[in-house]
Tab-separated table of C-alpha atoms and ligand atoms in Angstrom:
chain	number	residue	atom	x	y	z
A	1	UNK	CA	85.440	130.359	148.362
A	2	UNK	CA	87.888	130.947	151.403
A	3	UNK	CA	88.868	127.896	152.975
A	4	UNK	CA	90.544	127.398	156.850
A	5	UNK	CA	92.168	125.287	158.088
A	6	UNK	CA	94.494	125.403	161.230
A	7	UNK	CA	96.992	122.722	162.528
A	8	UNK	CA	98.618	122.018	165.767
A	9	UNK	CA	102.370	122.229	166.164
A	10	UNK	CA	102.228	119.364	168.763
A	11	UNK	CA	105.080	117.700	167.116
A	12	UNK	CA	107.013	115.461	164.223
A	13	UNK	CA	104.697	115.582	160.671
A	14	UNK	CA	104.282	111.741	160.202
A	15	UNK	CA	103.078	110.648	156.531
A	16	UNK	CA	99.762	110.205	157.588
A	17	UNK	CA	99.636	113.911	158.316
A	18	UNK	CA	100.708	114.489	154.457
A	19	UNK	CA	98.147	112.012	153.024
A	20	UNK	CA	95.710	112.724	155.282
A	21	UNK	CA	95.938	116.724	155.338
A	22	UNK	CA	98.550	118.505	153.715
A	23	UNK	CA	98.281	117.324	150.570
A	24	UNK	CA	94.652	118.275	150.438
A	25	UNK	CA	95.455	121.373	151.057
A	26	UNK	CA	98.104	122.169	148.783
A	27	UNK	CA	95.490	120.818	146.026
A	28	UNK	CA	93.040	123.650	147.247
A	29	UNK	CA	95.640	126.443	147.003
A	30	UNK	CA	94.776	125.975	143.254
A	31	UNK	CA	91.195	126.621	143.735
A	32	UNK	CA	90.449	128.241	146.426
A	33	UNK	CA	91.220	131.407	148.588
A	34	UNK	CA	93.374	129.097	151.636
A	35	UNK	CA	94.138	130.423	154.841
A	36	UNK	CA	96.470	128.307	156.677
A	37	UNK	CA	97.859	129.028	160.252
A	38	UNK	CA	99.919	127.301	162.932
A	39	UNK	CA	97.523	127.067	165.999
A	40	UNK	CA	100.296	127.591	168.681
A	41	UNK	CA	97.908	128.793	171.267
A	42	UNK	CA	95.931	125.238	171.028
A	43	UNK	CA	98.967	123.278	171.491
A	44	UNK	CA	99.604	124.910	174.939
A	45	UNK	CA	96.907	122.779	175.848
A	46	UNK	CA	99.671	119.945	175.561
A	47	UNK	CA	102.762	121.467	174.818
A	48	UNK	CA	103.658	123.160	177.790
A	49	UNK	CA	107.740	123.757	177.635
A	50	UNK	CA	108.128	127.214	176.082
A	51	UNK	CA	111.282	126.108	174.328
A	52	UNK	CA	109.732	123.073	173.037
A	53	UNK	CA	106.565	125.079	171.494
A	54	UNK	CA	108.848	127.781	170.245
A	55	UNK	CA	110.760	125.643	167.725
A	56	UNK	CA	107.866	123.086	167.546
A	57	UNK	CA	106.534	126.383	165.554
A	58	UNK	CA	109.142	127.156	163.438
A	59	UNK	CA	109.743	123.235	162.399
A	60	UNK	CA	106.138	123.100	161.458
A	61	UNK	CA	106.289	126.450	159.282
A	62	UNK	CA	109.686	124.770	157.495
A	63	UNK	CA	107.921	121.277	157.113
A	64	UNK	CA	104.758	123.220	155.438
A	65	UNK	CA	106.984	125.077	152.920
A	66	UNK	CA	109.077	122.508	152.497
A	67	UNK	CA	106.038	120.603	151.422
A	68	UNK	CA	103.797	122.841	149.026
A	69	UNK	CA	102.035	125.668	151.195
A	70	UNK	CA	102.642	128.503	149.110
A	71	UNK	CA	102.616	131.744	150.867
A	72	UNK	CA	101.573	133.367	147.142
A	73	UNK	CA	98.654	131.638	146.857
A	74	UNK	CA	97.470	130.691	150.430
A	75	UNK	CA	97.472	133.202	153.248
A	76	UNK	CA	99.931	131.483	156.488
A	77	UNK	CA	100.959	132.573	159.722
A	78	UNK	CA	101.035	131.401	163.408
A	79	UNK	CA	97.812	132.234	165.525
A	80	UNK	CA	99.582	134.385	168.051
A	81	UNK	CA	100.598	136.831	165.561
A	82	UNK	CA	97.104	138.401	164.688
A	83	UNK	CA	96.131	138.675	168.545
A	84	UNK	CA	92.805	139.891	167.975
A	85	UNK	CA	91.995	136.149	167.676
A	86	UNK	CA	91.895	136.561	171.753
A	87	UNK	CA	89.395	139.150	171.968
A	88	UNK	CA	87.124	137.346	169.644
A	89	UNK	CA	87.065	134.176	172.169
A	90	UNK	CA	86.349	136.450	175.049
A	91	UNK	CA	83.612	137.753	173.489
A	92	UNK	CA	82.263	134.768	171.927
A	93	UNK	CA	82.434	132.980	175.667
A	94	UNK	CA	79.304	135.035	176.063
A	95	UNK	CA	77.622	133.241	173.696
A	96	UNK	CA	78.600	130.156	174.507
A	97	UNK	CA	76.664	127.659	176.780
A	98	UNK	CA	78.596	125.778	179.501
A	99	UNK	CA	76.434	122.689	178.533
A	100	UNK	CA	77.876	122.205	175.025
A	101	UNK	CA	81.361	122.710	175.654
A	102	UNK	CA	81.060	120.489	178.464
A	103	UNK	CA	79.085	117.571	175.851
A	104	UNK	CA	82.281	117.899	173.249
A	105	UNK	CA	83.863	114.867	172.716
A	106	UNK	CA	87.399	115.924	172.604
A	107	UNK	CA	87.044	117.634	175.947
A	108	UNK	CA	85.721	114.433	177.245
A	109	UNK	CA	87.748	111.793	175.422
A	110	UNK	CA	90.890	114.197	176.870
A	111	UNK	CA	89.520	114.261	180.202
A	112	UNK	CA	88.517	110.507	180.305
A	113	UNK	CA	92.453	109.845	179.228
A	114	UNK	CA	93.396	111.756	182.825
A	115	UNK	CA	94.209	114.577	180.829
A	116	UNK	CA	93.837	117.121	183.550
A	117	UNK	CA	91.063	119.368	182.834
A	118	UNK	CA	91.757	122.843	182.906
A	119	UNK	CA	89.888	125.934	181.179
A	120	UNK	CA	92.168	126.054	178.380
A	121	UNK	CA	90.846	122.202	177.510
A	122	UNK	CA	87.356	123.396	178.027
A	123	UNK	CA	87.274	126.695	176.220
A	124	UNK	CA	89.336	125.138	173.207
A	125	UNK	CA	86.581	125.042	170.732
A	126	UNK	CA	85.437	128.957	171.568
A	127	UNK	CA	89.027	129.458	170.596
A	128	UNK	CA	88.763	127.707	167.508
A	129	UNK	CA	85.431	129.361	166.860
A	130	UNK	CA	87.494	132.801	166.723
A	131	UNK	CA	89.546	131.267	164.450
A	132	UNK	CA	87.286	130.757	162.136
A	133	UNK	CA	84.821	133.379	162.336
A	134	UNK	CA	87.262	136.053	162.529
A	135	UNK	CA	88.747	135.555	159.126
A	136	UNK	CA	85.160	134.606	157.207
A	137	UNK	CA	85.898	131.544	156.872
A	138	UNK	CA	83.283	129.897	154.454
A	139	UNK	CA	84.614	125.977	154.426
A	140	UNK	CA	86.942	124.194	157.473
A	141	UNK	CA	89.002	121.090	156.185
A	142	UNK	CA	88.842	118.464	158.931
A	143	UNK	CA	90.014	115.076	160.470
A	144	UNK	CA	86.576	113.085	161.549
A	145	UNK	CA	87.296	114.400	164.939
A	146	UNK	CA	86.895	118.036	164.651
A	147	UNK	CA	83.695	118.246	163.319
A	148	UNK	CA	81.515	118.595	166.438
A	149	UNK	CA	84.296	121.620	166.899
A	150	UNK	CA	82.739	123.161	163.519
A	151	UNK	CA	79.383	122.705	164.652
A	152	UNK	CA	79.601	124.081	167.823
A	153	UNK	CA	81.278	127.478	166.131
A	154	UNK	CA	78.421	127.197	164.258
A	155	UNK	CA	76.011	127.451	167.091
A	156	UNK	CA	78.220	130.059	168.392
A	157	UNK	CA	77.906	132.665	165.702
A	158	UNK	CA	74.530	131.663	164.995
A	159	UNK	CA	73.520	132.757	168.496
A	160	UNK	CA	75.756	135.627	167.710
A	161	UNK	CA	74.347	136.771	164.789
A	162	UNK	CA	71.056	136.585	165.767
A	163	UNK	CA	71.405	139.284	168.162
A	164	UNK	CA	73.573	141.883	166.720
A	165	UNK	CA	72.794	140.978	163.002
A	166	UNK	CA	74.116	139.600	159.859
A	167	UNK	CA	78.277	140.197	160.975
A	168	UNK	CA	79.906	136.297	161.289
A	169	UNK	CA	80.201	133.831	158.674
A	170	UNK	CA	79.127	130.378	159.362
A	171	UNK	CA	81.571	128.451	158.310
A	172	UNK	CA	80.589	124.335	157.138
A	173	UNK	CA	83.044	121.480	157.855
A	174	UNK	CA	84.155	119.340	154.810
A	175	UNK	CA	85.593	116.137	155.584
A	176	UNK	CA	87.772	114.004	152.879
A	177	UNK	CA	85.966	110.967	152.589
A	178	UNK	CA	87.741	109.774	150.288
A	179	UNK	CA	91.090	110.304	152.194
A	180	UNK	CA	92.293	107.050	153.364
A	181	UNK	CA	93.613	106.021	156.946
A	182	UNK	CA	97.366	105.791	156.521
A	183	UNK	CA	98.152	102.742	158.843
A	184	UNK	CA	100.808	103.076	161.278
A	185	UNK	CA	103.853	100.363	161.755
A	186	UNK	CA	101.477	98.344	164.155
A	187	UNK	CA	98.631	98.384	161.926
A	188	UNK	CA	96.589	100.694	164.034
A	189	UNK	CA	96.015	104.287	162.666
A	190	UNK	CA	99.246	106.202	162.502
A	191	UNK	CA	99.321	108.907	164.980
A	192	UNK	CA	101.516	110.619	167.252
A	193	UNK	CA	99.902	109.280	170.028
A	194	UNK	CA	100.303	105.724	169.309
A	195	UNK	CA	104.209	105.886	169.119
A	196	UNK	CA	103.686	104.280	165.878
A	197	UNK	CA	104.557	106.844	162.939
A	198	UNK	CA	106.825	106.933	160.329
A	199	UNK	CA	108.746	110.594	159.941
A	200	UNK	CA	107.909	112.811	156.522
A	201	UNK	CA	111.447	114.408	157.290
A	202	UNK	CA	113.639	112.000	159.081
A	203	UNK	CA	117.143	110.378	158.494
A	204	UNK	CA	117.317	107.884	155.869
A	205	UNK	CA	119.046	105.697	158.179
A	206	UNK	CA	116.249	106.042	160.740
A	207	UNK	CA	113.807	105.662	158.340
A	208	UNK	CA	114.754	102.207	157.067
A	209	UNK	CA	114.904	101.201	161.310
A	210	UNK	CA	111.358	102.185	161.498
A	211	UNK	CA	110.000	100.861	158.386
A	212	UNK	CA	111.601	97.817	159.312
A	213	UNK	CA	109.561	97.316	162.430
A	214	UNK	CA	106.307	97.373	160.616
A	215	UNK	CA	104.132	94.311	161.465
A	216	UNK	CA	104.032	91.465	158.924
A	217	UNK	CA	102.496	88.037	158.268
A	218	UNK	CA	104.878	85.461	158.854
A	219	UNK	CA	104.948	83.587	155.710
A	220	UNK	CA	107.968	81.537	154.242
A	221	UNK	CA	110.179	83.440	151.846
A	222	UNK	CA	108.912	81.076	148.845
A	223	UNK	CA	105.100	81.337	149.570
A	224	UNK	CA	102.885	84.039	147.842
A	225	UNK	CA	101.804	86.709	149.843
A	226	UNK	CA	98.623	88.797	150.669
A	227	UNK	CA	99.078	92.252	149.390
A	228	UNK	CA	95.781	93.928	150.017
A	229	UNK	CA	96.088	93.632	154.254
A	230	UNK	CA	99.335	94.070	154.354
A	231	UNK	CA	100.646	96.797	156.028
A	232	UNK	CA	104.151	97.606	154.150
A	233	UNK	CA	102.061	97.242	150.720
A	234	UNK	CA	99.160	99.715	152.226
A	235	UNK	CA	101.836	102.182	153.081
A	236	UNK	CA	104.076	101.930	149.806
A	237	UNK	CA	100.888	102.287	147.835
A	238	UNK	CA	100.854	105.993	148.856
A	239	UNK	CA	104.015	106.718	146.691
A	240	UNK	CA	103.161	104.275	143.528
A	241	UNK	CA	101.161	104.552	140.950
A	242	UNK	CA	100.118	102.390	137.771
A	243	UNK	CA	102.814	99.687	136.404
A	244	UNK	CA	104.876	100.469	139.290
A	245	UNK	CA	101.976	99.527	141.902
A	246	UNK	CA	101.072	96.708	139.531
A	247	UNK	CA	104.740	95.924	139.575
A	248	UNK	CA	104.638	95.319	143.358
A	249	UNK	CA	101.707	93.284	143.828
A	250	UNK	CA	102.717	90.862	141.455
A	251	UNK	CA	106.063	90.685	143.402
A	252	UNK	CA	103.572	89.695	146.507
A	253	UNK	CA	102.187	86.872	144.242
A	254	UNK	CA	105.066	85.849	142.451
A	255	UNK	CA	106.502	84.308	146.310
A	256	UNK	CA	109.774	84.375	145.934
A	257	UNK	CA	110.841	87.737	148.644
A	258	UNK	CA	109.987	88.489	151.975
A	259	UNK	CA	108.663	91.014	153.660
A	260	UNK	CA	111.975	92.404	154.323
A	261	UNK	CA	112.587	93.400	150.686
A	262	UNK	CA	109.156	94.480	150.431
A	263	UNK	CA	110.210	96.969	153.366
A	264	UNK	CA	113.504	98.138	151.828
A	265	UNK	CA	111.226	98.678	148.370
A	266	UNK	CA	109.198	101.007	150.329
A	267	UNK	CA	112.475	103.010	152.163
A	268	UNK	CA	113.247	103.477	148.373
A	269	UNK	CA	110.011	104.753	147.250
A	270	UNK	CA	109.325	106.579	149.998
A	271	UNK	CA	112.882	108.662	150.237
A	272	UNK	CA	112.173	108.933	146.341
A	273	UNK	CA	109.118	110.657	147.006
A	274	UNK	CA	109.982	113.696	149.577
A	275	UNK	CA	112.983	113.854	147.720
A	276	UNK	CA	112.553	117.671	146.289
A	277	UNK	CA	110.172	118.271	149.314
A	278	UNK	CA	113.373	117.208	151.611
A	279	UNK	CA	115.584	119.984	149.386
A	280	UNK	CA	113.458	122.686	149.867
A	281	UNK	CA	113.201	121.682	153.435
A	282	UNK	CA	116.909	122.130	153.584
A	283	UNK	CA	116.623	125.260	152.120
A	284	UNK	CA	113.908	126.750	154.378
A	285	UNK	CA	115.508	125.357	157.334
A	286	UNK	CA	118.737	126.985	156.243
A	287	UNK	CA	117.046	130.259	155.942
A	288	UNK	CA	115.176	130.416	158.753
A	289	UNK	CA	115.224	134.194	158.731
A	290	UNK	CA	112.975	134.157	155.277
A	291	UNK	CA	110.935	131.949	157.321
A	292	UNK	CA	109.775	134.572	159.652
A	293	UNK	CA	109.658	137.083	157.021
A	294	UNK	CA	107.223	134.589	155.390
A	295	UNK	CA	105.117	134.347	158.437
A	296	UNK	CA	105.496	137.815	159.039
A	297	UNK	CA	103.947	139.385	156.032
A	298	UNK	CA	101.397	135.923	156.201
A	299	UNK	CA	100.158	137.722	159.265
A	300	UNK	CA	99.697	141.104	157.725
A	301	UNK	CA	97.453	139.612	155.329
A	302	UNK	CA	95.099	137.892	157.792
A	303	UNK	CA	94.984	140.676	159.836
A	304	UNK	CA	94.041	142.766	156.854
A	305	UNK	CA	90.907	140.441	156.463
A	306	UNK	CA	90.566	140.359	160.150
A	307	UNK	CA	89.876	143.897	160.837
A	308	UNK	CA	87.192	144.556	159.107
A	309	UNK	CA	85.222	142.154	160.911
A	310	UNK	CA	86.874	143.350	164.155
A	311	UNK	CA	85.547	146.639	163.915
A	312	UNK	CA	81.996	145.428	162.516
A	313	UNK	CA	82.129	143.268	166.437
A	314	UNK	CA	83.221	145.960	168.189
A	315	UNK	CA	80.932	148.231	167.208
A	316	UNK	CA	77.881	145.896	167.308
A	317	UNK	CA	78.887	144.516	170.911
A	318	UNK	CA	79.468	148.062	172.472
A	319	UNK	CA	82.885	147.503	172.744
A	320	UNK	CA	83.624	150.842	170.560
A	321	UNK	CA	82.342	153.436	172.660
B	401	ADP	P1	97.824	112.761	165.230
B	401	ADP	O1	96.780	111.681	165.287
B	401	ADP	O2	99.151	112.235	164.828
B	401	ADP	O3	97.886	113.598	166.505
B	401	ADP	P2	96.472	115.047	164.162
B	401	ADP	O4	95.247	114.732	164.963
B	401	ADP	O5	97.324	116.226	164.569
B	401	ADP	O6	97.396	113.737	164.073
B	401	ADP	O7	96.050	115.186	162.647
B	401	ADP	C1	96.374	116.248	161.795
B	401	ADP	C2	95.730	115.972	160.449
B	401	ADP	O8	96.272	114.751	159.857
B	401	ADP	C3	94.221	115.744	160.525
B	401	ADP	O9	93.614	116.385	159.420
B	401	ADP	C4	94.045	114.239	160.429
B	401	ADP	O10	92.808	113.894	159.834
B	401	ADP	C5	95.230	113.816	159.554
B	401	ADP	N1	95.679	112.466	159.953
B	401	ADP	C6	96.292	112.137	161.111
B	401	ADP	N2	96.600	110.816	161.158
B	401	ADP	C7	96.156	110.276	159.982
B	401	ADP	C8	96.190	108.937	159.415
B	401	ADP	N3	96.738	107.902	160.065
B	401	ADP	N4	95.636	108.764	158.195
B	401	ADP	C9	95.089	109.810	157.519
B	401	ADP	N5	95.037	111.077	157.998
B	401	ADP	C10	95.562	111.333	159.204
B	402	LIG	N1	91.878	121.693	166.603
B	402	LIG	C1	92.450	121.444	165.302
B	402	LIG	C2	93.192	120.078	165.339
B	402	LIG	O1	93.611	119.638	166.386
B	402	LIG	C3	93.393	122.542	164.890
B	402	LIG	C4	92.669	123.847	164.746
B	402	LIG	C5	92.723	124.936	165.573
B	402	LIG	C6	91.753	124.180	163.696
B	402	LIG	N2	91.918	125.934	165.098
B	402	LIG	C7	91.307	125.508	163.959
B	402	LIG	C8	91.295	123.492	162.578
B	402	LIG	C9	90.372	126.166	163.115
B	402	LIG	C10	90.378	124.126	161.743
B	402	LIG	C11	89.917	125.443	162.021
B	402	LIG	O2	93.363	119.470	164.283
């Protein structure tokens, strides 16, 4: 089964990004044919200093080696590298009504936020359409919010396929329900957008400052506490398991500590956990040069898959003459 996924190098991986996403999909890499990719052209719908996206890019390739993406088993590279990704969108625009780009809700959500709207904002999802259909993609990983985005390259290459035959995949979404929301340090989702994330790679210094600003009850140091809605216990649960989890809520209900040893329990934990992840990092982002090479030969793979199906649309279409 080949499964897609892309991801936008917007900006710092928080841990909700790892428990959310990345994790998942170094699980599949076991099971499944995984293409991975860095979807640089997206984030030009928001990242618009060249600089800034250009080593956005590369810190987003180190972070996903660093944490599992194995470029053995899955097949990764940055979008801009196989550019026959672009000719795909143009031609699927032809197939693509006005009306349901213009009824996505990310396009309007965006727009409603004062976003300005420009083409790139509208045509996004024929963009991610290419993405998918160009490499056969079969099943698309996604966050609740990209699933109209499936759907719609689903209509697309439906459409498609219905005139010039049998040539696109159509790929189905598949959403982790199971996959809980990480909470940020406010209690609201954790997202980059909200300011309110805790850093997979950061200083250990930093980290600590941050986790200490997570929202808490305010209950007296000897008074039993709530584990179940509280937010340092919902985060540290990520990186416990068993006896050591058990461990921690009976801390909660023994009274005794505050939140503020609860929060330097989870620094622990936490730096614990990305430990070897945060070593390899160091590695990759010594050797940035492999990194490229990595990408590099990730992209001769997917264009190897690519073509095929290039040359099946180009002939269909007319535009092999
Ligand atoms: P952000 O909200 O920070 O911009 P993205 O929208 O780029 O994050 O999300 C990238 C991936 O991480 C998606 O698959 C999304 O479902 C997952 N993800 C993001 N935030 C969380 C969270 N707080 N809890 C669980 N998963 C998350
Ligand atoms: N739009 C996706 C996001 O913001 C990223 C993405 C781009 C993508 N192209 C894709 C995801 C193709 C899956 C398949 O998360």
């Amino acid at each position: 089964m080949r499964v897609l996924s892309g991801i936008q190098a917007s900006g710092d991986l928080h841990i909700g990004n790892y428990f959310g996403s990345i994790k998942q999909m170094v699980e599949a890499q076991k099971t499944s044919d995984t293409f991975m990719f860095i979807a640089n052209y997206h984030a030009m719908t928001s990242v618009q200093d060249g600089k800034r996206l250009s080593y956005l890019t590369m810190q987003c390739a180190t972070d996903f080696l660093a944490l599992g993406i194995d470029p053995n088993k899955s097949t990764f590279w940055v979008q801009s590298d196989v550019k026959e990704v672009l000719e795909l969108y143009w031609i699927l625009s032809s197939f693509t009504p006005m009306g349901l780009l213009e009824r996505a809700h990310s396009y309007k959500d965006k727009t409603a936020k004062g976003i300005a709207s420009n083409h790139s904002l509208l045509s996004y999802p024929v963009l991610m359409a290419a993405d998918m259909l160009l490499f056969g993609a079969e099943v698309v990983p996604v966050g609740k919010d990209q699933i109209q985005h499936v759907e719609i390259a689903r209509d697309i290459a439906i459409k498609f396929n219905n005139l010039y035959g049998d040539i696109l995949t159509i790929p189905e979404f598949r959403v982790q329900e199971d996959v809980q929301t990480v909470p940020g340090i406010d209690g609201q989702k954790m997202s980059k957008s909200y300011g309110n994330i805790v850093n997979v790679f950061g200083e250990e210094k930093k980290q600590l400052k941050v986790i200490k600003k997570i929202v808490t009850e305010n209950v007296a140091m000897e008074e039993p506490k709530e584990f179940a809605n509280c937010n340092v216990y919902n985060m540290a649960k990520l990186f416990l398991e068993g006896d050591n989890l058990k461990a921690l809520q009976n801390r909660y209900k023994a009274g005794g500590e505050g939140h503020g040893h609860f929060k330097i329990y989870l620094a622990e934990v936490m730096w614990e956990y990305f430990k070897d992840f945060r070593e390899k990092r160091e590695y990759f982002a010594a050797n940035q040069g492999e990194v490229r090479e990595i990408l590099a030969s990730g992209a001769d793979k997917a264009r190897a898959i690519a073509m095929p199906i290039v040359e099946k649309i180009r002939t269909a279409t007319g535009i092999r003459y």
